[in-house]
Short mmCIF file of C-alpha atoms in Angstrom, two decimals:
data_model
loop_
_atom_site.label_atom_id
_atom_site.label_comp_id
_atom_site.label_asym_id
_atom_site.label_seq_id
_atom_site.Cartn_x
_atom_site.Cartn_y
_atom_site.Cartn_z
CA UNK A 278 14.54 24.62 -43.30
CA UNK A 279 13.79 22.85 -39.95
CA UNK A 280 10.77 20.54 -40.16
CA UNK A 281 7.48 21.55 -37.71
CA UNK A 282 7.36 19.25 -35.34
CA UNK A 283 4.31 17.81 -35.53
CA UNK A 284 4.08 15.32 -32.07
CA UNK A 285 1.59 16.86 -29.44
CA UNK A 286 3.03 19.00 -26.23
CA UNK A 287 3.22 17.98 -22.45
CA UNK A 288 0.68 20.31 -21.85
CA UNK A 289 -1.75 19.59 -24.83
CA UNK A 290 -1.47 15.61 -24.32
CA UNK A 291 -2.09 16.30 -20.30
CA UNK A 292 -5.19 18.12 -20.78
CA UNK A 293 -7.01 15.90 -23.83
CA UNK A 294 -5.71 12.90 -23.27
CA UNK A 295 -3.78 12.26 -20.06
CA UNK A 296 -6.13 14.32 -16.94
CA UNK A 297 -9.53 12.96 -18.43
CA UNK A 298 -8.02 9.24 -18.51
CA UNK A 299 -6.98 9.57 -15.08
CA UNK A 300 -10.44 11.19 -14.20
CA UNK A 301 -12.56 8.11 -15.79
CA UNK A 302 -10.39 6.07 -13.44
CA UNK A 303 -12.68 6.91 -10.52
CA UNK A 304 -10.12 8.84 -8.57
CA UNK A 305 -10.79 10.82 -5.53
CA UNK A 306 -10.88 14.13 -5.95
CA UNK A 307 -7.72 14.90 -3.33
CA UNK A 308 -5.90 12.76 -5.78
CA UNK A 309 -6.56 14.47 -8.88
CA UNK A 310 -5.88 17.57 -7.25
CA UNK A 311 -2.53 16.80 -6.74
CA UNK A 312 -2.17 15.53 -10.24
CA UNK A 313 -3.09 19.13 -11.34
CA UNK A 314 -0.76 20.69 -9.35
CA UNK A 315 2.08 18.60 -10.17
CA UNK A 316 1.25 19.85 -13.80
CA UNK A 317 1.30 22.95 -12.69
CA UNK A 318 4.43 23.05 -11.20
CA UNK A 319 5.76 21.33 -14.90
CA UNK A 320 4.48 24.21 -17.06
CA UNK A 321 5.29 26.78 -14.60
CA UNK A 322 9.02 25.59 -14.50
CA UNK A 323 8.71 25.76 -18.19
CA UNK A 324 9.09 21.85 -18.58
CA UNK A 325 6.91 21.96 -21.42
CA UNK A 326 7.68 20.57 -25.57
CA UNK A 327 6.82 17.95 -27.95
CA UNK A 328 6.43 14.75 -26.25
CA UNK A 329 9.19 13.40 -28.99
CA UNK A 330 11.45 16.27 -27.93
CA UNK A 331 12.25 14.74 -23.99
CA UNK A 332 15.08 13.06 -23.76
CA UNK A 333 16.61 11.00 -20.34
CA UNK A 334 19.03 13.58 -19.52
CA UNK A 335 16.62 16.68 -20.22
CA UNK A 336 14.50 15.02 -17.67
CA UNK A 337 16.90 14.50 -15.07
CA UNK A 338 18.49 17.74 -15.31
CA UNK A 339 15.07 19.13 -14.44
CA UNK A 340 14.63 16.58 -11.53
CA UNK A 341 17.89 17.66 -9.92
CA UNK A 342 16.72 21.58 -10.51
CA UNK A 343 14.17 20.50 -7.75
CA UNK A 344 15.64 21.42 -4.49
CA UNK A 345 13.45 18.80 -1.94
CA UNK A 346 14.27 14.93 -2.88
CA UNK A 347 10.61 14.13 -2.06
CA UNK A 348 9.32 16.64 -4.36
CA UNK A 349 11.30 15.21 -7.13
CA UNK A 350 10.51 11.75 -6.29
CA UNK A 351 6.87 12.85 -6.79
CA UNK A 352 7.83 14.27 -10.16
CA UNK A 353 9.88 11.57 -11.51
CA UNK A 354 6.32 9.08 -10.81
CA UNK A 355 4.51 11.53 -12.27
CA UNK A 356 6.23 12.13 -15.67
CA UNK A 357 7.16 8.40 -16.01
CA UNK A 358 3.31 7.87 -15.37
CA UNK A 359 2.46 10.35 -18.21
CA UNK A 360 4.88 9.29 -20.79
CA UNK A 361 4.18 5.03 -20.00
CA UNK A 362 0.32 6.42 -21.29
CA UNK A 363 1.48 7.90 -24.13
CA UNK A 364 3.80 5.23 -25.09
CA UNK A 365 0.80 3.04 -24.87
CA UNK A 366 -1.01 5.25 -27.11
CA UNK A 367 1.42 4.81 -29.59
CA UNK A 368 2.05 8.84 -29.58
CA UNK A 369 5.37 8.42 -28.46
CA UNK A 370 7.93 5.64 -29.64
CA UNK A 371 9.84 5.13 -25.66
CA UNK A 372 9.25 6.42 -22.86
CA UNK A 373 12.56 8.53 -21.91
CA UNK A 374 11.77 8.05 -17.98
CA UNK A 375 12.05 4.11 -18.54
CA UNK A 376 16.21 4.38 -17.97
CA UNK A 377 16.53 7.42 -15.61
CA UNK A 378 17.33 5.24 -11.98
CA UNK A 379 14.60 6.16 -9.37
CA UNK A 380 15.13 8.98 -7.23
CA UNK A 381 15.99 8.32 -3.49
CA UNK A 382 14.60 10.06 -0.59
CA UNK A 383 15.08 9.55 3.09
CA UNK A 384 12.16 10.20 4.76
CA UNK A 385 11.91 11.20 8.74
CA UNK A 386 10.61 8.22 9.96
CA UNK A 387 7.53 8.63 12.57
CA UNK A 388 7.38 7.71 16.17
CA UNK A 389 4.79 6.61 18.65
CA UNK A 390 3.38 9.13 21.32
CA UNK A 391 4.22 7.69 24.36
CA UNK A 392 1.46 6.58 26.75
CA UNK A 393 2.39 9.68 28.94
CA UNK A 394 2.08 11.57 26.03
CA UNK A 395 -1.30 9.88 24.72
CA UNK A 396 -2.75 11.04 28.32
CA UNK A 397 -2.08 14.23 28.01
CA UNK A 398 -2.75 14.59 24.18
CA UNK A 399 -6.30 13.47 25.18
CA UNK A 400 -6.58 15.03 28.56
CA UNK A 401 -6.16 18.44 26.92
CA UNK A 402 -8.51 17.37 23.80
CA UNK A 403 -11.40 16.83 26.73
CA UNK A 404 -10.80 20.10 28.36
CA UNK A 405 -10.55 22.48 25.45
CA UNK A 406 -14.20 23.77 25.06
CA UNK A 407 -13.47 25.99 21.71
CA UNK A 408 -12.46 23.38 19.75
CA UNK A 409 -15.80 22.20 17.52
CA UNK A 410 -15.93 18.72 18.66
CA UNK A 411 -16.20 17.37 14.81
CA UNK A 412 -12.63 17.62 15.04
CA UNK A 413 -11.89 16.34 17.94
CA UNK A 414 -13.44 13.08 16.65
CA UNK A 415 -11.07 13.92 13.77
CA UNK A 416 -8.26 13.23 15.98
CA UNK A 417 -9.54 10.52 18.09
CA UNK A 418 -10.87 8.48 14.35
CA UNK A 419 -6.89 8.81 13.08
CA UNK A 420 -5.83 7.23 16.40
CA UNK A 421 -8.27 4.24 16.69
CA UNK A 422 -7.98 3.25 13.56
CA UNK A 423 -4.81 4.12 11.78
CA UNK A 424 -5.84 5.76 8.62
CA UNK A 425 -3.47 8.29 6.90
CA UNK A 426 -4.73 12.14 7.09
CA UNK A 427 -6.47 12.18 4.00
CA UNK A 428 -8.21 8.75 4.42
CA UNK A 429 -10.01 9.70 7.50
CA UNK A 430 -11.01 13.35 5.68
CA UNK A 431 -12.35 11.05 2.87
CA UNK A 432 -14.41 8.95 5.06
CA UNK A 433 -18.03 9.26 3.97
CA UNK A 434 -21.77 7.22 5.18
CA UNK A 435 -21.20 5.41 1.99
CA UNK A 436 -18.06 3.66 3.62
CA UNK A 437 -19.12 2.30 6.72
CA UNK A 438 -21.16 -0.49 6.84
CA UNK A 439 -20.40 -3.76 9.08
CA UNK A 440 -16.52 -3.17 8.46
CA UNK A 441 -14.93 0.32 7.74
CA UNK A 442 -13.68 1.15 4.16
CA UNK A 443 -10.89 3.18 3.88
CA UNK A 444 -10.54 4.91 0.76
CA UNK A 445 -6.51 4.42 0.38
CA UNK A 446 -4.45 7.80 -0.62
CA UNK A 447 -1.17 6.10 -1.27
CA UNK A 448 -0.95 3.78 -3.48
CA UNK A 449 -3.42 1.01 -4.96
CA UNK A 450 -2.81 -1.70 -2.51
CA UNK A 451 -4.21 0.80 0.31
CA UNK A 452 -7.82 0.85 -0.58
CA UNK A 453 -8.72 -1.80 2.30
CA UNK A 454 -11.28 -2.74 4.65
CA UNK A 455 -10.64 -2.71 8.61
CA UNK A 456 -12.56 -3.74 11.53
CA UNK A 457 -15.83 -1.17 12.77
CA UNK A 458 -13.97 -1.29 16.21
CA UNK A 459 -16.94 -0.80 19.20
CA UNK A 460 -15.52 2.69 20.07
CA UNK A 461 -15.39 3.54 16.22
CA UNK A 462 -18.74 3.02 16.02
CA UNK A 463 -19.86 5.19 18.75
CA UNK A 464 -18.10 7.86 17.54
CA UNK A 465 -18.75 7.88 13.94
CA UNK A 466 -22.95 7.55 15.61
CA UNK A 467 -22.21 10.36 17.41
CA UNK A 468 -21.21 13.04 13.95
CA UNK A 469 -24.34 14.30 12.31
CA UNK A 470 -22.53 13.71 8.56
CA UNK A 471 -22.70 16.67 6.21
CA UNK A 472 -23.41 16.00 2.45
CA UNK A 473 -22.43 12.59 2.86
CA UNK A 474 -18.78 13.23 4.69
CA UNK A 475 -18.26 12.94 8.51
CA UNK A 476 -15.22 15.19 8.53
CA UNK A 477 -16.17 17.66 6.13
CA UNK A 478 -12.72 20.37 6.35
CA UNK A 479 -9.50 21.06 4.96
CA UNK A 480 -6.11 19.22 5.34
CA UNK A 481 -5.26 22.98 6.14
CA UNK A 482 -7.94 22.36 9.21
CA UNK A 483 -6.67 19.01 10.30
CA UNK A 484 -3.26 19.91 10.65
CA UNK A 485 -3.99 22.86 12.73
CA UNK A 486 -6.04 21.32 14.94
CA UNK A 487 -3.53 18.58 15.48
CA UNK A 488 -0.97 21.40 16.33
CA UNK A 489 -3.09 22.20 19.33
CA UNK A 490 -2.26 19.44 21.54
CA UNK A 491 0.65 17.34 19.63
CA UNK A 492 3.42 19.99 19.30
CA UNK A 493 6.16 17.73 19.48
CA UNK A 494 4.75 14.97 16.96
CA UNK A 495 3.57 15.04 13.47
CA UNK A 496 -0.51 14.40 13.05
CA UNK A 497 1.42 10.97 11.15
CA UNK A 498 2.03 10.24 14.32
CA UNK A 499 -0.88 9.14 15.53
CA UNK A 500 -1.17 6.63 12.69
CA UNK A 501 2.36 5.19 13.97
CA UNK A 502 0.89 5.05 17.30
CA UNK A 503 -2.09 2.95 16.08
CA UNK A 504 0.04 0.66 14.29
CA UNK A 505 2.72 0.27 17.64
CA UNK A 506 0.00 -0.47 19.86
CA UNK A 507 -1.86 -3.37 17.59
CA UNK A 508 1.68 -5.39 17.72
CA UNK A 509 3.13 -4.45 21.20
CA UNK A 510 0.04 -3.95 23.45
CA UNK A 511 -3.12 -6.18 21.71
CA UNK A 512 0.00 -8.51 19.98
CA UNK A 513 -1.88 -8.88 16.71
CA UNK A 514 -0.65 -11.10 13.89
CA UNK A 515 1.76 -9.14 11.57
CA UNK A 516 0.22 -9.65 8.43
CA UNK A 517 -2.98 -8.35 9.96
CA UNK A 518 -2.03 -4.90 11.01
CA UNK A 519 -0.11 -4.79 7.49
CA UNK A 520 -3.50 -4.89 5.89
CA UNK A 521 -5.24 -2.76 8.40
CA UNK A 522 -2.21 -0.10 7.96
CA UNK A 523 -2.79 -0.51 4.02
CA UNK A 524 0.89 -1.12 3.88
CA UNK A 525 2.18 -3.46 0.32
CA UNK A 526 4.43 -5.68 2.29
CA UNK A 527 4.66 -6.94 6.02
CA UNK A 528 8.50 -5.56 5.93
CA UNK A 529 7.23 -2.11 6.21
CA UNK A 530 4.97 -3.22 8.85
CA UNK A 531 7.59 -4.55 10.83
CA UNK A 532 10.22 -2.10 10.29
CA UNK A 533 8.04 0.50 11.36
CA UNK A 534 5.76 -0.85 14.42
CA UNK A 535 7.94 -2.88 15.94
CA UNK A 536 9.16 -0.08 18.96
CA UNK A 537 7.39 -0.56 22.17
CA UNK A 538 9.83 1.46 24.12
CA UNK A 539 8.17 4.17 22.55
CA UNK A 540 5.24 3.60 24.65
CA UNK A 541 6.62 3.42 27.44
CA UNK A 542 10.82 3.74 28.06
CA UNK A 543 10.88 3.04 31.77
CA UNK A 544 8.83 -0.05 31.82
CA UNK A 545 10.48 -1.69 28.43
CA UNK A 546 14.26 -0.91 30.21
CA UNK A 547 12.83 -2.50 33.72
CA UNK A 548 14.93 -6.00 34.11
CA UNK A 549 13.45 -7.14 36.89
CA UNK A 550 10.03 -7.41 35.25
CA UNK A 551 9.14 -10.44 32.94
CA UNK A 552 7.63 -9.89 29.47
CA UNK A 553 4.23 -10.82 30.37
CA UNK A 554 4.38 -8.41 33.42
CA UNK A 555 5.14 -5.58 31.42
CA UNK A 556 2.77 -6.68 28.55
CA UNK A 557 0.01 -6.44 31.28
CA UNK A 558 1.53 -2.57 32.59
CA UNK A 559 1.07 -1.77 28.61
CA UNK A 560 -2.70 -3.34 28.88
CA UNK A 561 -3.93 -1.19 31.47
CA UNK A 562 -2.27 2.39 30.09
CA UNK A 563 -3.65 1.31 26.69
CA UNK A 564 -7.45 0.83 28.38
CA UNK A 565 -6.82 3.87 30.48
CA UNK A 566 -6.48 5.82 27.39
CA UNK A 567 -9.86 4.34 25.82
CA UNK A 568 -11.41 5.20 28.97
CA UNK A 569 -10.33 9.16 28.55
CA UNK A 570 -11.71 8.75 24.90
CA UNK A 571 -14.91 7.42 26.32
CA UNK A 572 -15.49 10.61 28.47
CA UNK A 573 -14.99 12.96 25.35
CA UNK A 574 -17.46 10.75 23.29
CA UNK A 575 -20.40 10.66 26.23
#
């Protein structure tokens, strides 16, 4: 007769031991939110036995069941992440994830709104009157300072002091502390914060808004455009904008930020101008566009 197995489920283990630990960690509530519904998605696939009973390739049969490569990447992090705790626990003996190779996913890499395109992005943010203009200062806070969607929704009075924290979303590297830029500072004076929060919708909310005026770009975008301008137009140090951006490596930084014909094609192709000429041309479009965000903050 076959033996009971005794070892606790996927499911049990998650919700006594595994959700709880992650919930003492202090994370923020967007995060464990997603942690729930990546345990969802688990059970409701009926993914769910005896810890002991996973083995490598049960696992990555069920990763390659998942259709979208980032959705399994998400997956594979979160299983390995569940099993490495109860290994640690001593519940299980190895963790089956440990060998499985990491799952690859090509990601559609952002791009910068041009200058042309900033103008207009902001000229039409000014003249829409049904818009609230909480989220218009949504927009404009992304822009100026580079934070990921979720980061700016997550800013609250707590985080800004002297400098701004930024409460990162990604990983654990991109909790940081930027700059209180002067224009920053007189928008963030100019929100009446509610409960605590200065942006206080949905990601649902964001997104849509966004979709208003940048209809060719991704709201990501304007977090690529931040980063672009910082090394092309103000030509800070590397490094720096890698820790403003919340990024784990200067590589990224440079792979990513490094495109100033995105701001502006016509001048970047123009040979009979000298860097410093068109540095300056980049310089005044970059202060005309803080002078369109001034009018929508007065």
């Amino acid at each position: 007769r076959k033996k009971k197995n005794k070892c606790i489920t996927l499911s049990k283990f998650f919700t006594e031991s595994y959700f709880p630990y992650k919930k003492a960690d202090g994370l923020a509530e967007r995060t464990l939110k997603g942690i729930r519904y990546n345990y969802s998605f688990i059970v409701k696939s009926g993914f769910d036995k005896s810890l002991n009973e996973y083995t490598s390739l049960d696992i990555t049969n069920f990763l390659y069941s998942i259709p979208h490569t980032r959705k399994r990447q998400i997956i594979q992090g979160w299983l390995n992440n569940l099993f490495t705790y109860a290994q640690t626990l001593g519940v299980i003996e190895k963790n089956p994830c440990s060998c499985i190779a990491p799952t690859k996913h090509d990601g559609v890499e952002g791009t910068s709104f041009s200058f042309e395109e900033q103008k207009r992005f902001f000229i039409d943010l000014r003249d829409d009157l049904k818009t609230p203009y909480i989220r218009k200062c949504y927009l404009i806070f992304v822009y100026l300072t580079g934070t990921r969607r979720n980061e700016a929704l997550d800013l609250t009075t707590d985080d800004v002091q002297r400098v701004l924290h930024i409460k990162g979303t990604k990983t654990d590297g991109s909790d940081r502390y930027i700059p209180l830029f002067s224009l920053v500072e007189k928008l963030l004076k100019s929100i009446t914060p509610q409960a605590g929060r200065y942006f206080p919708f949905t990601e649902k909310i964001a997104d849509a808004t966004f979709k208003k005026y940048g209809k060719s770009h991704k709201l990501h975008d304007l977090r690529h455009t931040f980063g672009t301008i910082q090394i092309c137009v103000n030509k800070l140090d590397v490094k720096t904008v890698s820790l403003y951006m919340g990024h784990s490596n200067v590589q990224t930084t440079l792979k990513t930020y490094t495109h100033p014909e995105q701001l502006n094609r016509e001048i970047f192709l123009d040979g009979s101008l000298t860097e410093d000429e068109k540095n300056e041309h980049l310089r005044q479009e970059y202060a005309e566009i803080l002078g369109l965000i001034e009018t929508i903050l007065s």
